[in-house]
Each structure stands twice: as structure tokens, then as C-alpha cells.
Amino acid sequence: MRRAVVDRRTSETQIRLALTIEGRGRYAISTGIRFLDHMLELVARHGAFDLSIAATGDLDVDQHHTVEDLGIALGEAVSSALGNRRGINRAGYFVMPMDETLAVAAVDLGGRPHAVVDLRLRVKRVGDLQAELVHDFFEGFGLGARANVHVKVLYGRSSHHHVEAAFKAFARALRVACAKDRQLARALPSTKGLI
């Protein structure tokens, strides 16, 4: 079983996160931002990961530190759980319909951090989450996991559906990227010789 525990403590946030890649979609998540809790629950369920998160942050100042640090912590957990990344698919993508909305996500665990996020949001908040911070979450994940993360909403009406479809697509793309490739077995999925 590929597992990791991350204990990230700064002067702005305290995060304890446990991840099992070969999970059953079980979760226990508390971040102080209920809509973000829901999105992380979706990551666990749709990624088939077991995920436990207890986070507190300076929400009286702003949500930014908490959201970004949660992305970083989740990325670090994925990176740690994967170890040397031998035998994994490395990349994955998924197209997620959600009623009137269609989102696509692609993840490459190839060692280079980068995020491109286009959610077509025209609101300041989705539930109790500052909408602009969704980008910071995915960017933080890319940094922590040393991964490329591309998330795009192609169309849709509901801002809630835009964000939810994006997180579901991300979870399923990540699930594919983390999966073991039987054909490559223990080979490193790179011609460079390192990831």
C-alpha cells in the first residue's frame, strides 16, 4: 500500500494530512472552509483514495494561506506515497460532465511543477470558498507533487458545478496518473532516467 502522512506547520496554518493511494474513497476532512471540505471529499471518493485532513489556518485574515497550503500538503503526500514513481502511468486525464457543465483535467507526475486553471468563474464565492483560490489550490498541488496540473471548464452555467466538475475530473485524472502500469512494471516512466 502506498501511503503518506504530511504534517505541515507554518505561522499561518497547521495541517495534518494522511493519504492512502490504494484506498476505498474514505475520508475525514476538516479545513474550516466547508465548501473546500466538500471538494476534498470528492477528491477522495472519485480518486479512490483514503484521505484524512485536519487543518486550521488564519481564516480571520483570509482563506488564501489555508487553501494554498492544503494544495501543497496534498501534493507532498502524493509525491511521498509514490516514492521513486517507478511503474506508474505518470499521466492521466479525465473529462467530467456534471449536468450542464463539462470539465477536463490532465495531470502529469513528471517532476516539473506547473498549473493552468481556467474555470470560467464570474463570482467571488462558491459556497463559503473564495472562488479565485481554486487556482491557488491546484497550483499548490503542482508544487507539492512536482506535477503539471491542467484544469479547464469547457462550458456550463452553475459556478458550483464548474468547481465541482473540475475537482472530480482532477481526482479521476490523478487516480489514473498514480495507477501502476503492469506493462512498464518497475520501469521509470521517463527517457531522462529520473523524475
Short mmCIF file of C-alpha atoms in Angstrom, two decimals:
data_model
loop_
_atom_site.label_atom_id
_atom_site.label_comp_id
_atom_site.label_asym_id
_atom_site.label_seq_id
_atom_site.Cartn_x
_atom_site.Cartn_y
_atom_site.Cartn_z
CA MET A 1 0.00 0.00 0.00
CA ARG A 2 1.31 3.42 -0.94
CA ARG A 3 0.71 5.78 1.97
CA ALA A 4 2.00 9.08 3.31
CA VAL A 5 1.46 11.41 6.24
CA VAL A 6 2.26 15.10 5.96
CA ASP A 7 2.45 17.39 8.98
CA ARG A 8 2.76 20.93 7.61
CA ARG A 9 3.06 23.68 10.19
CA THR A 10 3.68 27.35 9.47
CA SER A 11 2.93 30.53 11.37
CA GLU A 12 -0.26 30.72 9.26
CA THR A 13 -1.51 27.13 9.02
CA GLN A 14 -1.35 23.77 10.78
CA ILE A 15 -2.18 20.80 8.58
CA ARG A 16 -2.08 17.07 9.29
CA LEU A 17 -2.88 15.01 6.22
CA ALA A 18 -2.87 11.24 5.71
CA LEU A 19 -3.26 9.67 2.26
CA THR A 20 -3.56 6.10 1.04
CA ILE A 21 -3.44 5.84 -2.74
CA GLU A 22 -4.96 2.34 -2.87
CA GLY A 23 -7.93 3.38 -0.77
CA ARG A 24 -11.67 2.98 -0.93
CA GLY A 25 -12.66 6.62 -1.13
CA ARG A 26 -12.97 7.08 2.63
CA TYR A 27 -12.42 10.50 4.13
CA ALA A 28 -12.45 12.58 7.30
CA ILE A 29 -11.84 16.21 6.38
CA SER A 30 -11.99 19.45 8.34
CA THR A 31 -10.41 22.62 6.94
CA GLY A 32 -12.61 25.38 8.38
CA ILE A 33 -13.97 26.05 4.87
CA ARG A 34 -16.97 23.82 4.32
CA PHE A 35 -17.09 24.05 0.52
CA LEU A 36 -13.41 23.13 0.36
CA ASP A 37 -14.11 20.17 2.67
CA HIS A 38 -16.70 19.02 0.14
CA MET A 39 -14.28 19.37 -2.79
CA LEU A 40 -11.60 17.37 -0.95
CA GLU A 41 -14.20 14.71 -0.11
CA LEU A 42 -14.81 14.48 -3.86
CA VAL A 43 -11.08 14.03 -4.46
CA ALA A 44 -11.06 11.10 -2.04
CA ARG A 45 -14.19 9.45 -3.40
CA HIS A 46 -13.54 9.93 -7.12
CA GLY A 47 -9.81 9.24 -6.80
CA ALA A 48 -10.49 6.11 -4.69
CA PHE A 49 -8.02 7.49 -2.15
CA ASP A 50 -8.38 7.34 1.62
CA LEU A 51 -7.84 10.88 2.85
CA SER A 52 -7.74 12.35 6.32
CA ILE A 53 -7.21 16.09 6.82
CA ALA A 54 -7.26 18.21 9.96
CA ALA A 55 -6.39 21.80 9.12
CA THR A 56 -6.55 25.12 10.90
CA GLY A 57 -5.42 28.41 9.50
CA ASP A 58 -5.61 32.16 9.84
CA LEU A 59 -9.09 32.34 8.30
CA ASP A 60 -9.68 35.55 10.22
CA VAL A 61 -7.10 37.13 7.90
CA ASP A 62 -8.03 35.39 4.63
CA GLN A 63 -8.59 31.91 3.19
CA HIS A 64 -5.54 32.05 0.92
CA HIS A 65 -2.92 30.53 3.23
CA THR A 66 -5.17 27.62 4.20
CA VAL A 67 -6.25 26.79 0.64
CA GLU A 68 -2.78 27.06 -0.90
CA ASP A 69 -1.11 25.10 1.92
CA LEU A 70 -3.71 22.34 1.62
CA GLY A 71 -2.85 22.02 -2.08
CA ILE A 72 0.86 21.87 -1.23
CA ALA A 73 0.31 19.31 1.54
CA LEU A 74 -1.82 17.05 -0.67
CA GLY A 75 0.79 17.26 -3.43
CA GLU A 76 3.59 16.41 -0.97
CA ALA A 77 1.59 13.42 0.27
CA VAL A 78 1.07 12.12 -3.27
CA SER A 79 4.77 12.57 -4.05
CA SER A 80 5.86 10.83 -0.86
CA ALA A 81 3.41 7.95 -1.30
CA LEU A 82 4.60 7.35 -4.88
CA GLY A 83 8.24 7.13 -3.82
CA ASN A 84 10.54 6.86 -6.86
CA ARG A 85 7.50 6.79 -9.20
CA ARG A 86 8.66 3.62 -10.95
CA GLY A 87 5.93 1.62 -12.66
CA ILE A 88 3.23 4.31 -12.55
CA ASN A 89 1.24 5.61 -15.50
CA ARG A 90 2.64 9.06 -14.67
CA ALA A 91 -0.01 10.94 -16.66
CA GLY A 92 -3.77 10.82 -16.66
CA TYR A 93 -6.71 12.82 -17.91
CA PHE A 94 -10.45 12.79 -17.46
CA VAL A 95 -13.47 14.56 -18.94
CA MET A 96 -16.21 15.07 -16.35
CA PRO A 97 -19.78 16.02 -17.21
CA MET A 98 -21.89 17.49 -14.43
CA ASP A 99 -25.35 18.38 -15.64
CA GLU A 100 -24.88 21.41 -17.92
CA THR A 101 -21.15 21.70 -17.18
CA LEU A 102 -18.21 19.90 -18.79
CA ALA A 103 -14.72 19.99 -17.27
CA VAL A 104 -11.45 18.37 -18.27
CA ALA A 105 -8.35 17.74 -16.16
CA ALA A 106 -4.92 16.39 -17.03
CA VAL A 107 -2.14 15.53 -14.57
CA ASP A 108 1.49 14.63 -15.31
CA LEU A 109 3.55 13.47 -12.33
CA GLY A 110 6.72 14.02 -14.36
CA GLY A 111 8.66 16.10 -11.85
CA ARG A 112 8.02 19.60 -13.20
CA PRO A 113 5.54 21.78 -11.31
CA HIS A 114 3.11 23.86 -13.33
CA ALA A 115 -0.60 24.64 -13.19
CA VAL A 116 -3.00 26.04 -15.75
CA VAL A 117 -6.51 26.57 -14.40
CA ASP A 118 -9.43 28.05 -16.35
CA LEU A 119 -12.74 27.61 -14.55
CA ARG A 120 -14.72 30.42 -16.22
CA LEU A 121 -15.89 31.66 -12.83
CA ARG A 122 -17.65 35.00 -12.67
CA VAL A 123 -18.43 35.01 -8.97
CA LYS A 124 -16.39 35.95 -5.91
CA ARG A 125 -17.52 32.98 -3.81
CA VAL A 126 -18.76 29.46 -4.31
CA GLY A 127 -20.40 28.48 -1.07
CA ASP A 128 -18.06 29.82 1.60
CA LEU A 129 -14.92 29.47 -0.59
CA GLN A 130 -13.26 32.45 -2.28
CA ALA A 131 -13.53 31.37 -5.94
CA GLU A 132 -10.15 32.75 -7.06
CA LEU A 133 -8.39 30.45 -4.58
CA VAL A 134 -9.29 27.29 -6.52
CA HIS A 135 -6.39 28.20 -8.82
CA ASP A 136 -4.08 28.53 -5.80
CA PHE A 137 -5.09 25.07 -4.57
CA PHE A 138 -4.20 23.41 -7.88
CA GLU A 139 -1.01 25.46 -8.19
CA GLY A 140 -0.02 24.42 -4.66
CA PHE A 141 -0.71 20.79 -5.53
CA GLY A 142 1.50 21.06 -8.62
CA LEU A 143 4.33 22.47 -6.48
CA GLY A 144 3.98 19.85 -3.75
CA ALA A 145 3.66 16.89 -6.13
CA ARG A 146 6.13 18.23 -8.71
CA ALA A 147 3.38 17.81 -11.27
CA ASN A 148 1.75 19.51 -14.22
CA VAL A 149 -1.91 20.18 -13.50
CA HIS A 150 -4.27 21.45 -16.19
CA VAL A 151 -7.92 22.01 -15.32
CA LYS A 152 -10.42 23.64 -17.66
CA VAL A 153 -14.17 24.10 -17.68
CA LEU A 154 -15.32 23.95 -21.29
CA TYR A 155 -18.84 25.24 -20.65
CA GLY A 156 -21.59 25.41 -18.08
CA ARG A 157 -23.90 27.76 -16.19
CA SER A 158 -23.57 26.99 -12.47
CA SER A 159 -20.42 28.18 -10.69
CA HIS A 160 -20.91 25.40 -8.16
CA HIS A 161 -20.91 22.86 -10.99
CA HIS A 162 -17.82 24.46 -12.57
CA VAL A 163 -15.77 23.94 -9.41
CA GLU A 164 -17.24 20.55 -8.55
CA ALA A 165 -16.74 19.13 -12.05
CA ALA A 166 -13.15 20.44 -12.02
CA PHE A 167 -12.34 18.68 -8.72
CA LYS A 168 -13.97 15.44 -9.86
CA ALA A 169 -12.07 15.49 -13.15
CA PHE A 170 -8.83 16.24 -11.27
CA ALA A 171 -9.41 13.34 -8.86
CA ARG A 172 -10.00 10.85 -11.65
CA ALA A 173 -7.05 12.12 -13.70
CA LEU A 174 -4.82 11.82 -10.62
CA ARG A 175 -6.12 8.31 -9.98
CA VAL A 176 -5.03 7.25 -13.48
CA ALA A 177 -1.64 9.00 -13.18
CA CYS A 178 -0.91 7.25 -9.84
CA ALA A 179 -2.05 3.82 -11.04
CA LYS A 180 0.54 1.13 -11.61
CA ASP A 181 1.27 0.25 -15.23
CA ARG A 182 1.67 -3.53 -15.49
CA GLN A 183 3.39 -3.33 -18.86
CA LEU A 184 6.06 -0.93 -17.58
CA ALA A 185 6.30 -2.87 -14.28
CA ARG A 186 9.22 -1.28 -12.36
CA ALA A 187 10.41 0.95 -15.21
CA LEU A 188 10.68 4.68 -14.71
CA PRO A 189 8.13 6.37 -17.00
CA SER A 190 10.71 8.77 -18.45
CA THR A 191 13.52 8.61 -21.00
CA LYS A 192 15.57 11.03 -18.88
CA GLY A 193 16.30 8.41 -16.25
CA LEU A 194 14.78 10.42 -13.41
CA ILE A 195 11.56 12.14 -12.39
#
